[in-house]
mmCIF file with all atom_site columns, C-alpha atoms in Angstrom:
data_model
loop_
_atom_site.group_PDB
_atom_site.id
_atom_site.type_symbol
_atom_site.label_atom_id
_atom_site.label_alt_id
_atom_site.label_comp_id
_atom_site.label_asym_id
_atom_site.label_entity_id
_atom_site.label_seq_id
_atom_site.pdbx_PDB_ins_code
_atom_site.Cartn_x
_atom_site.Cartn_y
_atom_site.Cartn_z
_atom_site.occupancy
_atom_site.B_iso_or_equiv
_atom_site.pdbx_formal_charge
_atom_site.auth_seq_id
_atom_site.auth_comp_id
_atom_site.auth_asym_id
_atom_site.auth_atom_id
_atom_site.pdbx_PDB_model_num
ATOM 1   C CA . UNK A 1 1   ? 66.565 56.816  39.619 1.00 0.00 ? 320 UNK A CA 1
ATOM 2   C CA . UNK A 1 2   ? 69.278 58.467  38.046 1.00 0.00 ? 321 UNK A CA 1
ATOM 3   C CA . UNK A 1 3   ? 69.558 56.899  34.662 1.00 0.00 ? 322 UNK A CA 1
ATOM 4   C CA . UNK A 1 4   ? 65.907 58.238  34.339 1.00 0.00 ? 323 UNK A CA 1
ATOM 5   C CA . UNK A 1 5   ? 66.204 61.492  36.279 1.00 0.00 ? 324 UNK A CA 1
ATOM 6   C CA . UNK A 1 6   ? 69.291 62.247  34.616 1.00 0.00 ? 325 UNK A CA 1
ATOM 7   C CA . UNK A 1 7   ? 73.174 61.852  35.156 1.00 0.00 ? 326 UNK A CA 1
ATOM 8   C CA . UNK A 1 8   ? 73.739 65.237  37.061 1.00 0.00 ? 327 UNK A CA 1
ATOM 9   C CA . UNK A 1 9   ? 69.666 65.473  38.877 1.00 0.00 ? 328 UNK A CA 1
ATOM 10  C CA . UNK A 1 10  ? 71.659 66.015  42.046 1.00 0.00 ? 329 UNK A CA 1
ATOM 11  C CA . UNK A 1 11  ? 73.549 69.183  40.973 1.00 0.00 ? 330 UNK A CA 1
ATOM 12  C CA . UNK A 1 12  ? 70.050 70.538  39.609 1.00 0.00 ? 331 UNK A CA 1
ATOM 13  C CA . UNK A 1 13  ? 68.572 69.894  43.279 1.00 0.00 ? 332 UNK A CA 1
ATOM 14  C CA . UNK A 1 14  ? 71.793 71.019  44.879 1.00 0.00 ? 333 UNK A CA 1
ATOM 15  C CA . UNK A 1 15  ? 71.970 74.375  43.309 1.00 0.00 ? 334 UNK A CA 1
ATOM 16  C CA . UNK A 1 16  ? 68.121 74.908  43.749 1.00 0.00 ? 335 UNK A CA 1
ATOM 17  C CA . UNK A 1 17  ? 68.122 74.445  47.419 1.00 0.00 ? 336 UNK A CA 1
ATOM 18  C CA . UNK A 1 18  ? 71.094 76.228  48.149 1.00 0.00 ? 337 UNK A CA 1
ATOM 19  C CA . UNK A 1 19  ? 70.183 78.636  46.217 1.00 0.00 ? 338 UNK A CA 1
ATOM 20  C CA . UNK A 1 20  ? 66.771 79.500  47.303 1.00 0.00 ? 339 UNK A CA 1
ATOM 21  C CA . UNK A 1 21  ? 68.401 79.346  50.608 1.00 0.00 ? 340 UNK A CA 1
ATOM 22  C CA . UNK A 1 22  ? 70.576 81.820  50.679 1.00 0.00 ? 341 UNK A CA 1
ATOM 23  C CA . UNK A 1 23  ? 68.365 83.962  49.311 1.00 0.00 ? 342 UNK A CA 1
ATOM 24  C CA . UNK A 1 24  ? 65.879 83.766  52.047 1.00 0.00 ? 343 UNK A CA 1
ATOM 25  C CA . UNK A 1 25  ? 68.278 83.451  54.365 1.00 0.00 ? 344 UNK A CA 1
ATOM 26  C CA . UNK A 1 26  ? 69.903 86.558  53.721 1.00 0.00 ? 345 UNK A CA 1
ATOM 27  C CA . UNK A 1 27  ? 67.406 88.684  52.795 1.00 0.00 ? 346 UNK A CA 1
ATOM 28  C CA . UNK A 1 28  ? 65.557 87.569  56.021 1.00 0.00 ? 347 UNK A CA 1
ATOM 29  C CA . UNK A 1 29  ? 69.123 88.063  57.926 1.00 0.00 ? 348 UNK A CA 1
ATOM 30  C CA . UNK A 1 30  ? 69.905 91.924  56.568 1.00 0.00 ? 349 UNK A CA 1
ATOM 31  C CA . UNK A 1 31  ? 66.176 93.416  56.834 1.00 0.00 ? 350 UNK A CA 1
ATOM 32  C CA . UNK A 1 32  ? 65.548 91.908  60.398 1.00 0.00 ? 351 UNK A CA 1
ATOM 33  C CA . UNK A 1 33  ? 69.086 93.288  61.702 1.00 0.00 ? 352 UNK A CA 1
ATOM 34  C CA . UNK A 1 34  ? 70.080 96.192  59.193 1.00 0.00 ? 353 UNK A CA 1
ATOM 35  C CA . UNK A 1 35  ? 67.673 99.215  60.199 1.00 0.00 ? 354 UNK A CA 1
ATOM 36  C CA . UNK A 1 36  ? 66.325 100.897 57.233 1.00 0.00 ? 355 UNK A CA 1
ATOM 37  C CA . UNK A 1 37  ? 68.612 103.082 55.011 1.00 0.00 ? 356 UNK A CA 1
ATOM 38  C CA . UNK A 1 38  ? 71.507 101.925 56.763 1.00 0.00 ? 357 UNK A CA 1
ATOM 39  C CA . UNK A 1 39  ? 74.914 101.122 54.940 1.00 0.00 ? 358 UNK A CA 1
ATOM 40  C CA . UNK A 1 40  ? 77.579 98.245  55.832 1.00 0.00 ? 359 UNK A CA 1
ATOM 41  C CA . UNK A 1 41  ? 80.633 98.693  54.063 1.00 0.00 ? 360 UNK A CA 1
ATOM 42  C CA . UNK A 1 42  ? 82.187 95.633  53.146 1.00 0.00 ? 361 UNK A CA 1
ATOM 43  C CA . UNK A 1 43  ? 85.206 96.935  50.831 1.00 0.00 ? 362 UNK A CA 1
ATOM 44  C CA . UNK A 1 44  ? 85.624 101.078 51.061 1.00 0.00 ? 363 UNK A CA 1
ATOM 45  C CA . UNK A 1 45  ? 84.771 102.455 47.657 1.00 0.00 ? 364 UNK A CA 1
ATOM 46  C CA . UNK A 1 46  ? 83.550 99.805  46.262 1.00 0.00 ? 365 UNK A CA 1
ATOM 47  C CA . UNK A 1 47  ? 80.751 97.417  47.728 1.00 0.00 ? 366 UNK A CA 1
ATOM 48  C CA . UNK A 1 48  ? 77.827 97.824  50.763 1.00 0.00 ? 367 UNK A CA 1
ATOM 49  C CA . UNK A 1 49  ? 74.736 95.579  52.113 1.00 0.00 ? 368 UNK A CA 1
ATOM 50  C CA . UNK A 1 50  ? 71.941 98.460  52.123 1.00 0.00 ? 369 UNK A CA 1
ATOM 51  C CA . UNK A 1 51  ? 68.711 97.657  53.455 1.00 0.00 ? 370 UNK A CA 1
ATOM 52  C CA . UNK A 1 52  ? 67.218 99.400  50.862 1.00 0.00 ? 371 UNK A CA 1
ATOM 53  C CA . UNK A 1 53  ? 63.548 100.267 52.266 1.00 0.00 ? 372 UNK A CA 1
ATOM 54  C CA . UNK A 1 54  ? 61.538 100.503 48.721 1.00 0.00 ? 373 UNK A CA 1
ATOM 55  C CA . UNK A 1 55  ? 60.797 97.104  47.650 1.00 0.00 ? 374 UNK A CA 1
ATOM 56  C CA . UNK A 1 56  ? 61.771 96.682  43.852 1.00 0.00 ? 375 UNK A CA 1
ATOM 57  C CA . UNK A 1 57  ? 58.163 95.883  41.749 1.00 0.00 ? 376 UNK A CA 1
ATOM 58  C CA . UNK A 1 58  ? 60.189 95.671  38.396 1.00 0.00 ? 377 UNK A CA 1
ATOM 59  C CA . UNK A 1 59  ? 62.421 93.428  36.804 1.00 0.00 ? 378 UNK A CA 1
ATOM 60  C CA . UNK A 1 60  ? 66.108 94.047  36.432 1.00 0.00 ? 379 UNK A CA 1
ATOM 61  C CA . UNK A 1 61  ? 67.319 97.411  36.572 1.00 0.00 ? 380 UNK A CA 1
ATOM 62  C CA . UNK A 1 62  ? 64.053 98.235  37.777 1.00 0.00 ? 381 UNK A CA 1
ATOM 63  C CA . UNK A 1 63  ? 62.789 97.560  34.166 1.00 0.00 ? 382 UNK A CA 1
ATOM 64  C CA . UNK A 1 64  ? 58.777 98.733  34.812 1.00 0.00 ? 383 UNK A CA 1
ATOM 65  C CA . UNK A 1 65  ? 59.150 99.453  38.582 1.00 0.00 ? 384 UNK A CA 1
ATOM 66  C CA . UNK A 1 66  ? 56.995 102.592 37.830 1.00 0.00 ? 385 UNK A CA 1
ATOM 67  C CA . UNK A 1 67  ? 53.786 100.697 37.051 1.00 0.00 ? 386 UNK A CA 1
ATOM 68  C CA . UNK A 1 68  ? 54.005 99.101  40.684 1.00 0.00 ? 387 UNK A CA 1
ATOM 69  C CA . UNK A 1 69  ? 51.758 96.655  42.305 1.00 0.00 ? 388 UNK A CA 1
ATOM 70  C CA . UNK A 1 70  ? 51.046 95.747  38.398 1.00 0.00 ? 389 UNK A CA 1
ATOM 71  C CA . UNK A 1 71  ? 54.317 95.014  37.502 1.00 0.00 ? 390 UNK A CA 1
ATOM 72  C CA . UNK A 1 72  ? 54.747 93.190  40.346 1.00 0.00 ? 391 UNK A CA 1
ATOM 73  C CA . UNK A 1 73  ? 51.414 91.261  39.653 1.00 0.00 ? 392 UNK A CA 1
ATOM 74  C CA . UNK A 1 74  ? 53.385 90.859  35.518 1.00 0.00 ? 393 UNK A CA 1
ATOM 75  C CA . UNK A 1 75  ? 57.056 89.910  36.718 1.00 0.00 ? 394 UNK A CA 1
ATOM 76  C CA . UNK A 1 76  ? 55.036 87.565  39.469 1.00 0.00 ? 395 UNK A CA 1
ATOM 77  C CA . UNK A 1 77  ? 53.485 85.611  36.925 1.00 0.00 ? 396 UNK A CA 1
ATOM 78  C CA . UNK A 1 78  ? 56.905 85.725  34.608 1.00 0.00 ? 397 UNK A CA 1
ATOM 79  C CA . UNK A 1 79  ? 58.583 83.838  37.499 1.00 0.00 ? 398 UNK A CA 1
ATOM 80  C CA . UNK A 1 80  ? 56.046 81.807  38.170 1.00 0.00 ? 399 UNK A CA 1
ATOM 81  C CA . UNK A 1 81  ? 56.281 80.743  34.298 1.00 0.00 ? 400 UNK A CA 1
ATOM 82  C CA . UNK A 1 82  ? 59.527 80.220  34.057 1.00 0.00 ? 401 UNK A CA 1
ATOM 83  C CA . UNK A 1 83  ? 59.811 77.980  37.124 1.00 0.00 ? 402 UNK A CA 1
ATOM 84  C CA . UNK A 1 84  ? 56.693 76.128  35.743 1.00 0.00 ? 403 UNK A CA 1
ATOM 85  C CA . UNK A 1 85  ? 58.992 76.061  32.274 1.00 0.00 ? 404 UNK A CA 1
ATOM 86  C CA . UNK A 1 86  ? 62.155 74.444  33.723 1.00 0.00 ? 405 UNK A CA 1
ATOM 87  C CA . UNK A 1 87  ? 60.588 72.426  35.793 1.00 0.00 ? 406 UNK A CA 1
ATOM 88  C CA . UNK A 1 88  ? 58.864 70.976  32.796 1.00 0.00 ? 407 UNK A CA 1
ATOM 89  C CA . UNK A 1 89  ? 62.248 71.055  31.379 1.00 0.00 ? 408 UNK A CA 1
ATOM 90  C CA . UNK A 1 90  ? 64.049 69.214  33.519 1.00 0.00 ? 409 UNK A CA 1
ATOM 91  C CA . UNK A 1 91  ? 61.309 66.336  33.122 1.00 0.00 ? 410 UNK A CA 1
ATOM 92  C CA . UNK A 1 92  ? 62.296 65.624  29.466 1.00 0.00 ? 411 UNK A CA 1
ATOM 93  C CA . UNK A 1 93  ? 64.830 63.238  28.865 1.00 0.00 ? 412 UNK A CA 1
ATOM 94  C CA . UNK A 1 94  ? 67.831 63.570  28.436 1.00 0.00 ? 413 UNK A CA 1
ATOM 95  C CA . UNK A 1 95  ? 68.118 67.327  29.622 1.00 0.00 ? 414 UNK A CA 1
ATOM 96  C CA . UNK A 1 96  ? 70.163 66.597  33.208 1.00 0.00 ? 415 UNK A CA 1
ATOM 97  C CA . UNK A 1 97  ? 72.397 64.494  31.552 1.00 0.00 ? 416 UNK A CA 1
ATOM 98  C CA . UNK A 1 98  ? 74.470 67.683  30.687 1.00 0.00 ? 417 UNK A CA 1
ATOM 99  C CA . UNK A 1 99  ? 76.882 69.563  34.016 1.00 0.00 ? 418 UNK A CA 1
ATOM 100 C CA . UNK A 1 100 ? 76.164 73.068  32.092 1.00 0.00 ? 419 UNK A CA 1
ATOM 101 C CA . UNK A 1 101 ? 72.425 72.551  31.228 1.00 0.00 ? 420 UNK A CA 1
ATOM 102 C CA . UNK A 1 102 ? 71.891 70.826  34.633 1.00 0.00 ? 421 UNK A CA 1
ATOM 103 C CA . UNK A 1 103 ? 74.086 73.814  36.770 1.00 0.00 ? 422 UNK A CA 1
ATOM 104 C CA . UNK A 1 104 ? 72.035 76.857  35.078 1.00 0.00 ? 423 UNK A CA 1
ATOM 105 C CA . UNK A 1 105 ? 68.687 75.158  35.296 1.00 0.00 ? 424 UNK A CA 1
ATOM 106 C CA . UNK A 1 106 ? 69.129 75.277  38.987 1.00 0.00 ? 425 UNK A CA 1
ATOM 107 C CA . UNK A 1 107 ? 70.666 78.135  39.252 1.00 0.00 ? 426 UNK A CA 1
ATOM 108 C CA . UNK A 1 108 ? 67.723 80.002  37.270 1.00 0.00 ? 427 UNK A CA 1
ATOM 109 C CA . UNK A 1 109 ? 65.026 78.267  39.245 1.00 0.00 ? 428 UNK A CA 1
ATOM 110 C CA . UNK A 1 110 ? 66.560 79.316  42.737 1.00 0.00 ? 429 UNK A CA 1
ATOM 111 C CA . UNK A 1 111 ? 66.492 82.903  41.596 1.00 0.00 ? 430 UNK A CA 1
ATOM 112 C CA . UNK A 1 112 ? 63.021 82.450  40.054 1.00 0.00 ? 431 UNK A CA 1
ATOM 113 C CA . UNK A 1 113 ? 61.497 80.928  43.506 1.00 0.00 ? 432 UNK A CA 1
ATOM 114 C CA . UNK A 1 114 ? 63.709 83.460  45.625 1.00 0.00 ? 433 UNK A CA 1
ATOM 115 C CA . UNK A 1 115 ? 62.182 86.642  43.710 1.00 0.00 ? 434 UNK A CA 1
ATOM 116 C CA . UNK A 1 116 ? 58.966 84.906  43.589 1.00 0.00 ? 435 UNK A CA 1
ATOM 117 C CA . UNK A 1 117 ? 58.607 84.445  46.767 1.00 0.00 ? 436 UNK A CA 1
ATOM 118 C CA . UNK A 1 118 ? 59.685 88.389  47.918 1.00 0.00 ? 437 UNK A CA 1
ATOM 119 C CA . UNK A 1 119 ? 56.747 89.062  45.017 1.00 0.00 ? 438 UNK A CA 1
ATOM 120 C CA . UNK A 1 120 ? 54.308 87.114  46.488 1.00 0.00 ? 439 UNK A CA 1
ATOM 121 C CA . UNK A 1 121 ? 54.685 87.705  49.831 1.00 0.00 ? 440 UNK A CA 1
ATOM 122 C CA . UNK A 1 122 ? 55.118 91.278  50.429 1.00 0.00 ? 441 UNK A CA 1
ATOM 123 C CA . UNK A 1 123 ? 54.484 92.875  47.338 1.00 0.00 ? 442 UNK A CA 1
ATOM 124 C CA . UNK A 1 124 ? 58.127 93.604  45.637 1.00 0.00 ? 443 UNK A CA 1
ATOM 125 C CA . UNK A 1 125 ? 61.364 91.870  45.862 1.00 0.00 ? 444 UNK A CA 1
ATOM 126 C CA . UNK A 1 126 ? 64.212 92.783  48.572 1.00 0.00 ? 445 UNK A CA 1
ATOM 127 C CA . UNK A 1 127 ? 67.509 94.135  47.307 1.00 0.00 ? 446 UNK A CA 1
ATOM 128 C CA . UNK A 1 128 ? 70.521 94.402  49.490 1.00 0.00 ? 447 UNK A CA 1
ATOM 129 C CA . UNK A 1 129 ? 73.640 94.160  47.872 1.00 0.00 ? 448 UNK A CA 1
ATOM 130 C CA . UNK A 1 130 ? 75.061 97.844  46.378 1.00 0.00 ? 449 UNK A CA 1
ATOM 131 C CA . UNK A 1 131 ? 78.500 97.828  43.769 1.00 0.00 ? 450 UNK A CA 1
ATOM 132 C CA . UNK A 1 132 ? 79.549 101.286 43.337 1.00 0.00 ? 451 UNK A CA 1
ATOM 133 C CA . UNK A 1 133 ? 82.388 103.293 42.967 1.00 0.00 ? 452 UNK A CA 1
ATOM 134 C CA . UNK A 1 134 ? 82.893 106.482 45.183 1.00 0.00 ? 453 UNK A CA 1
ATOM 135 C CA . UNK A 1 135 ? 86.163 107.939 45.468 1.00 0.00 ? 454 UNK A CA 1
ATOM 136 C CA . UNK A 1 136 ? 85.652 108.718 49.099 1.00 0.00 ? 455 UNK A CA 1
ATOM 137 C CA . UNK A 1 137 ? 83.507 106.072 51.448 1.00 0.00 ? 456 UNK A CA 1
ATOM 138 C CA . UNK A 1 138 ? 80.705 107.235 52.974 1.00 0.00 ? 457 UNK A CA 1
ATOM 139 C CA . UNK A 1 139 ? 80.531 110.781 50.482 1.00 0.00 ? 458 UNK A CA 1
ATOM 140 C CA . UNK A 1 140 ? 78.003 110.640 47.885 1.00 0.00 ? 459 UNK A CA 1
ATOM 141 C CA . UNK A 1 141 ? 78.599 112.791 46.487 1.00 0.00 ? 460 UNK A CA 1
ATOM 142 C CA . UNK A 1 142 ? 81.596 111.260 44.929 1.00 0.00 ? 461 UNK A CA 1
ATOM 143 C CA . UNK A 1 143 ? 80.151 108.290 43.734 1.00 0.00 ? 462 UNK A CA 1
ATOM 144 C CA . UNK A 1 144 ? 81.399 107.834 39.954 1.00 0.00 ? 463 UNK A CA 1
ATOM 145 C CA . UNK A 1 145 ? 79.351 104.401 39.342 1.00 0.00 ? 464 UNK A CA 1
ATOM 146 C CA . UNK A 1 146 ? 76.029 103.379 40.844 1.00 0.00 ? 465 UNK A CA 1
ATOM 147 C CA . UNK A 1 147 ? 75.003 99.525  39.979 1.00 0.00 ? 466 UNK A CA 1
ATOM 148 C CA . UNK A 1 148 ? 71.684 99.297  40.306 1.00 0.00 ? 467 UNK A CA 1
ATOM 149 C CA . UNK A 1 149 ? 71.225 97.388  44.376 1.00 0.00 ? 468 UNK A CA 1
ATOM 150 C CA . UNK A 1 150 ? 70.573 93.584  43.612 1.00 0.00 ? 469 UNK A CA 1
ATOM 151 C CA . UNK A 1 151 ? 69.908 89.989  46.057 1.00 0.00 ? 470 UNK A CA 1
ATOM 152 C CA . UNK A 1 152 ? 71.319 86.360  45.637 1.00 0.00 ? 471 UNK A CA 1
ATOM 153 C CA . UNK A 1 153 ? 68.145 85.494  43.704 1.00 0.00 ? 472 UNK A CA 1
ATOM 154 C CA . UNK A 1 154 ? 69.692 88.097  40.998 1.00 0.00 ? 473 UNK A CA 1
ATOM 155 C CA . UNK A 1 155 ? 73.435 86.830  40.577 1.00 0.00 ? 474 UNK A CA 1
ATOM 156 C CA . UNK A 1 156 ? 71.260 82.908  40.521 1.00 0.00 ? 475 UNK A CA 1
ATOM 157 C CA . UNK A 1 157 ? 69.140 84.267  37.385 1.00 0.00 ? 476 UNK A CA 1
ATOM 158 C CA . UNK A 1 158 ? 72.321 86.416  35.926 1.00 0.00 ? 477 UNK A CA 1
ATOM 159 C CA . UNK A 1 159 ? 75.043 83.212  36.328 1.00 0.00 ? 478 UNK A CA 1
ATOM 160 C CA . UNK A 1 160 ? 72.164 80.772  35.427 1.00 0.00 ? 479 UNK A CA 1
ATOM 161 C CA . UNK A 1 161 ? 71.314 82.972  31.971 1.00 0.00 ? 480 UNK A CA 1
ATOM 162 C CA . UNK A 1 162 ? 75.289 83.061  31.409 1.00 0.00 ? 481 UNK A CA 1
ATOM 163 C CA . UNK A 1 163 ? 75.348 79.299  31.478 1.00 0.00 ? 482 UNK A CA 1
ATOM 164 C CA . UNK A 1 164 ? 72.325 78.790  29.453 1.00 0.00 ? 483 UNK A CA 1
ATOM 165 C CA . UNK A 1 165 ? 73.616 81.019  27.264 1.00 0.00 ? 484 UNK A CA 1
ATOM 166 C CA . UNK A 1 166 ? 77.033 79.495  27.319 1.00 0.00 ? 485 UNK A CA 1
ATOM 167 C CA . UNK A 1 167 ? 75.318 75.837  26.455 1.00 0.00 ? 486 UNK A CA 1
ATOM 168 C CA . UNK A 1 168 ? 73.248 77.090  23.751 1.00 0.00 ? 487 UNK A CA 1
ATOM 169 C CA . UNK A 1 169 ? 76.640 78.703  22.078 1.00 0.00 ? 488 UNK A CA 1
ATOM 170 C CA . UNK A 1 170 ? 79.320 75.470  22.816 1.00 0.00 ? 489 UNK A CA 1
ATOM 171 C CA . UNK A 1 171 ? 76.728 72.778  23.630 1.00 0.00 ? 490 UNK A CA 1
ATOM 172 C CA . UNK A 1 172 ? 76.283 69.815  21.479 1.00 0.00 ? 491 UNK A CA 1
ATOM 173 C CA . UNK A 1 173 ? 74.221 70.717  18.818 1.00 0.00 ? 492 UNK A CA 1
ATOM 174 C CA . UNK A 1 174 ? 70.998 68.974  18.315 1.00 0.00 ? 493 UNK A CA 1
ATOM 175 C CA . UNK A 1 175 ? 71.464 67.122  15.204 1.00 0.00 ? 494 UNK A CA 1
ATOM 176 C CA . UNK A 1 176 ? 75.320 65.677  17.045 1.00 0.00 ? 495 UNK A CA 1
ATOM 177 C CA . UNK A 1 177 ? 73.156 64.398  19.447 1.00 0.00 ? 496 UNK A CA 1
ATOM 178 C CA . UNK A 1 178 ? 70.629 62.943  17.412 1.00 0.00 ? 497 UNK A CA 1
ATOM 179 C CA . UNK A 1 179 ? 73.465 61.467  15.193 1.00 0.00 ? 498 UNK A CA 1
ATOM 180 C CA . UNK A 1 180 ? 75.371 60.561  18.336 1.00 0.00 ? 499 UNK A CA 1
ATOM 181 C CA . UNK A 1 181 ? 72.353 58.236  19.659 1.00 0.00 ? 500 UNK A CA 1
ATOM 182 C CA . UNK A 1 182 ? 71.171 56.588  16.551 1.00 0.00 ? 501 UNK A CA 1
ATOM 183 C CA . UNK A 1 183 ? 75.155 55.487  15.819 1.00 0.00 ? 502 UNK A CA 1
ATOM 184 C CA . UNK A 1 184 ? 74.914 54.077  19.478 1.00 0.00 ? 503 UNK A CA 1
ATOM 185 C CA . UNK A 1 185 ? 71.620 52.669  19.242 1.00 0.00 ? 504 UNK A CA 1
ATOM 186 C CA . UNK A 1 186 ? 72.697 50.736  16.064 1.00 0.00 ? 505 UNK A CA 1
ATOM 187 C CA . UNK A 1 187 ? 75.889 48.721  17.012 1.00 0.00 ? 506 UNK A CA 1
#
């Protein structure tokens, strides 16, 4: 199974399933014991979970969050494409043969299925976890940088996109590889 599956299929599943799991797992564990608008700081000044109440219906940022339950219904379908996509992906040969490729494939379909799933089932996606800078606490009044509030599905898609990226920049190029297995296949 793993000559055909690829060389690194297990890191693909691995990082999909834990993934995907602590997504749900937190987002489940912060809304069901964090009442609404209600701050935990974890470092003063600096970073909070927030059960934020709104659910986000945009994209990143939240990128067309003001056309609501229809660009819920448009990033919806966008994550269900790209799962479909690296799913399909992941089925050519060759492709999870690679630690990077095989790492941000997983990590991009966790956060796909995570966000999909908030989308899906209630309507908008969950965000929880608030960077900031505030030069006193709880006053905010004094906040001096405000990143938009985020989930674990997020920082999958963001480190998954780095890594893609990343491969696409330093990987082997396509015609090394091509070169690479016809001078193998002919000695």
């Amino acid at each position: 199974m793993t000559a055909r599956c690829g060389r690194y299929w297990w890191l693909f599943a691995v990082l999909t399933v834990s993934g995907l799991t602590a997504d749900l797992a937190s987002k489940a564990t912060v809304f069901s014991l964090l009442p609404p608008q209600h701050e935990i700081v974890v470092i003063p000044h600096f970073f909070s979970i927030f059960h934020q109440e709104r659910l986000n219906q945009g994209a990143v940022f939240g990128l067309g969050g003001q056309w609501g339950a229809n660009a819920n219904q448009l990033f919806a379908l966008v994550s269900a494409a790209a799962a479909i996509a690296i799913v399909w992906w992941i089925t050519r040969p060759g492709h999870l043969d690679s630690l990077s490729l095989s790492s941000s494939l997983g990590l991009l379909l966790a956060g796909a299925l995570g966000n999909l799933y908030d989308r899906a089932r209630l309507g908008g996606v969950r965000d929880f976890l608030w960077l900031y800078y505030r030069t006193e606490p709880h006053d905010w009044a004094s906040s001096r940088f405000d990143w938009p509030i985020f989930n674990v599905a997020d920082m999958c898609l963001v480190s998954g996109a780095c890594l893609l990226f990343l491969y696409g920049l330093l990987g082997p190029s396509p015609s090394t590889g091509a070169m690479a297995t016809k001078t193998t296949g002919t000695s």
